[in-house]
Short mmCIF file of C-alpha atoms in Angstrom, two decimals:
data_model
loop_
_atom_site.label_atom_id
_atom_site.label_comp_id
_atom_site.label_asym_id
_atom_site.label_seq_id
_atom_site.Cartn_x
_atom_site.Cartn_y
_atom_site.Cartn_z
CA THR S 207 -59.13 -29.93 30.07
CA ILE S 208 -55.37 -30.83 30.07
CA ARG S 209 -55.36 -33.44 27.38
CA LYS S 210 -55.63 -30.84 25.15
CA ILE S 211 -52.97 -29.61 23.20
CA THR S 212 -53.46 -27.17 20.08
CA VAL S 213 -52.16 -27.71 16.28
CA MET S 214 -52.09 -24.72 13.78
CA GLY S 215 -51.23 -25.40 9.82
CA GLY S 216 -52.92 -25.56 6.60
CA GLY S 217 -55.37 -23.00 7.64
CA ARG S 218 -56.86 -24.66 10.81
CA GLY S 219 -56.88 -25.36 14.49
CA ARG S 220 -57.84 -29.13 15.59
CA LYS S 221 -57.17 -30.50 19.78
CA LYS S 222 -55.31 -33.74 20.26
CA VAL S 223 -55.12 -35.82 23.28
CA LEU S 224 -52.58 -35.88 25.52
CA PRO S 225 -52.66 -40.08 26.38
CA LYS S 226 -55.08 -41.50 29.38
CA ALA S 227 -51.95 -42.41 30.99
CA CYS S 228 -49.70 -38.88 31.32
CA GLU S 229 -53.01 -37.15 32.92
CA GLU S 230 -53.19 -40.01 35.49
CA MET S 231 -49.42 -39.31 36.45
CA MET S 232 -50.38 -35.87 35.92
CA SER S 233 -53.52 -35.93 38.51
CA GLU S 234 -51.49 -37.75 40.57
CA LEU S 235 -48.25 -35.67 40.77
CA SER S 236 -50.08 -32.17 40.97
CA LEU S 237 -48.34 -30.72 38.03
CA ILE S 238 -49.99 -28.02 35.96
CA ASP S 239 -48.95 -26.50 32.79
CA VAL S 240 -46.62 -23.80 34.41
CA TRP S 241 -46.73 -21.92 30.81
CA ARG S 242 -50.38 -22.30 29.69
CA LYS S 243 -51.30 -21.45 33.74
CA LEU S 244 -49.33 -18.35 33.30
CA ASN S 245 -50.53 -16.97 29.96
CA ALA S 246 -54.11 -18.46 29.49
CA LYS S 247 -55.00 -16.60 26.33
CA GLU S 248 -51.34 -17.09 24.29
CA LYS S 249 -51.63 -19.15 21.48
CA GLN S 250 -47.72 -19.80 20.76
CA PHE S 251 -46.09 -22.41 19.93
CA THR S 252 -42.67 -24.77 20.37
CA PHE S 253 -41.87 -26.70 17.22
CA TYR S 254 -43.18 -26.52 14.00
CA SER S 255 -43.67 -29.57 11.13
CA ASN S 256 -41.81 -28.72 8.11
CA PRO S 257 -43.43 -32.16 6.53
CA HIS S 258 -47.05 -31.20 8.10
CA GLN S 259 -46.52 -27.53 7.43
CA SER S 260 -47.84 -26.94 11.37
CA TRP S 261 -47.53 -25.50 13.99
CA THR S 262 -48.03 -27.23 18.01
CA ARG S 263 -47.31 -26.14 21.53
CA ILE S 264 -45.40 -29.62 21.96
CA ASP S 265 -42.60 -28.68 24.92
CA MET S 266 -44.29 -27.90 28.28
CA VAL S 267 -43.03 -27.08 31.56
CA TRP S 268 -45.01 -29.58 34.35
CA MET S 269 -44.80 -29.11 38.00
CA ASN S 270 -46.10 -28.76 41.35
CA GLY S 271 -48.45 -26.26 42.16
CA GLU S 272 -46.19 -25.30 44.89
CA ILE S 273 -43.27 -24.20 43.23
CA VAL S 274 -45.08 -22.00 40.24
CA ASN S 275 -45.73 -19.21 43.41
CA GLU S 276 -41.52 -19.48 42.90
CA LEU S 277 -41.51 -17.79 39.41
CA LYS S 278 -41.43 -15.05 38.37
CA GLU S 279 -41.67 -15.20 34.02
CA ILE S 280 -42.15 -18.35 31.56
CA LYS S 281 -41.62 -17.19 28.03
CA ILE S 282 -41.91 -18.79 24.80
CA LEU S 283 -39.07 -17.64 22.98
CA PRO S 284 -38.26 -18.44 18.77
CA ASN S 285 -34.98 -19.98 17.24
CA GLU S 286 -33.57 -20.14 13.95
CA TRP S 287 -31.35 -23.08 14.22
CA ALA S 288 -33.61 -25.98 14.89
CA HIS S 289 -37.36 -27.05 15.14
CA HIS S 290 -38.15 -25.98 18.70
CA ASN S 291 -38.59 -22.64 20.48
CA LEU S 292 -36.79 -22.00 23.62
CA ILE S 293 -38.68 -21.96 26.81
CA GLN S 294 -37.66 -19.25 28.84
CA ILE S 295 -37.88 -19.81 32.49
CA ILE S 296 -37.34 -16.74 35.19
CA TRP S 297 -36.83 -17.60 39.17
CA LYS S 298 -38.40 -15.24 40.99
CA GLY S 299 -34.57 -13.29 43.08
CA ARG S 300 -33.68 -13.28 46.26
CA LYS S 301 -33.30 -9.36 46.93
CA LYS S 302 -28.93 -9.21 47.46
CA PRO S 303 -27.72 -7.60 50.32
CA LYS S 304 -27.05 -4.92 50.81
CA LYS S 305 -23.49 -5.02 51.72
CA ARG S 306 -20.61 -7.39 50.46
CA TRP S 307 -19.88 -10.56 52.01
CA VAL S 308 -15.85 -10.59 52.86
CA LEU S 309 -13.68 -14.09 54.55
CA ASN S 310 -12.76 -13.01 57.65
CA ILE S 311 -8.90 -13.73 57.54
CA GLN S 312 -9.03 -14.04 61.62
CA LEU S 313 -10.82 -17.41 61.27
#
């Protein structure tokens, strides 16, 4: 379900549950966990807790299903400077025009 978050640490994996109010809001707004949708079998995490020595994917990108089709790619990138990893989103681009636009100086 959308409420489960995987936590890895201490040699074991376990699931934590998002609050019910969060699940209701996501359902009402038709929000999708985009990274999970596009990376269904991947196990990557965005946050490392030093005191608990565990990794969690707590940083997420939620989008309405209508704009998910505009995504080209979404990746979790390493970050050596903070406890949180980066999430990179690449949008599908429009094709570049074949010729360069030039200002009409006669206007």
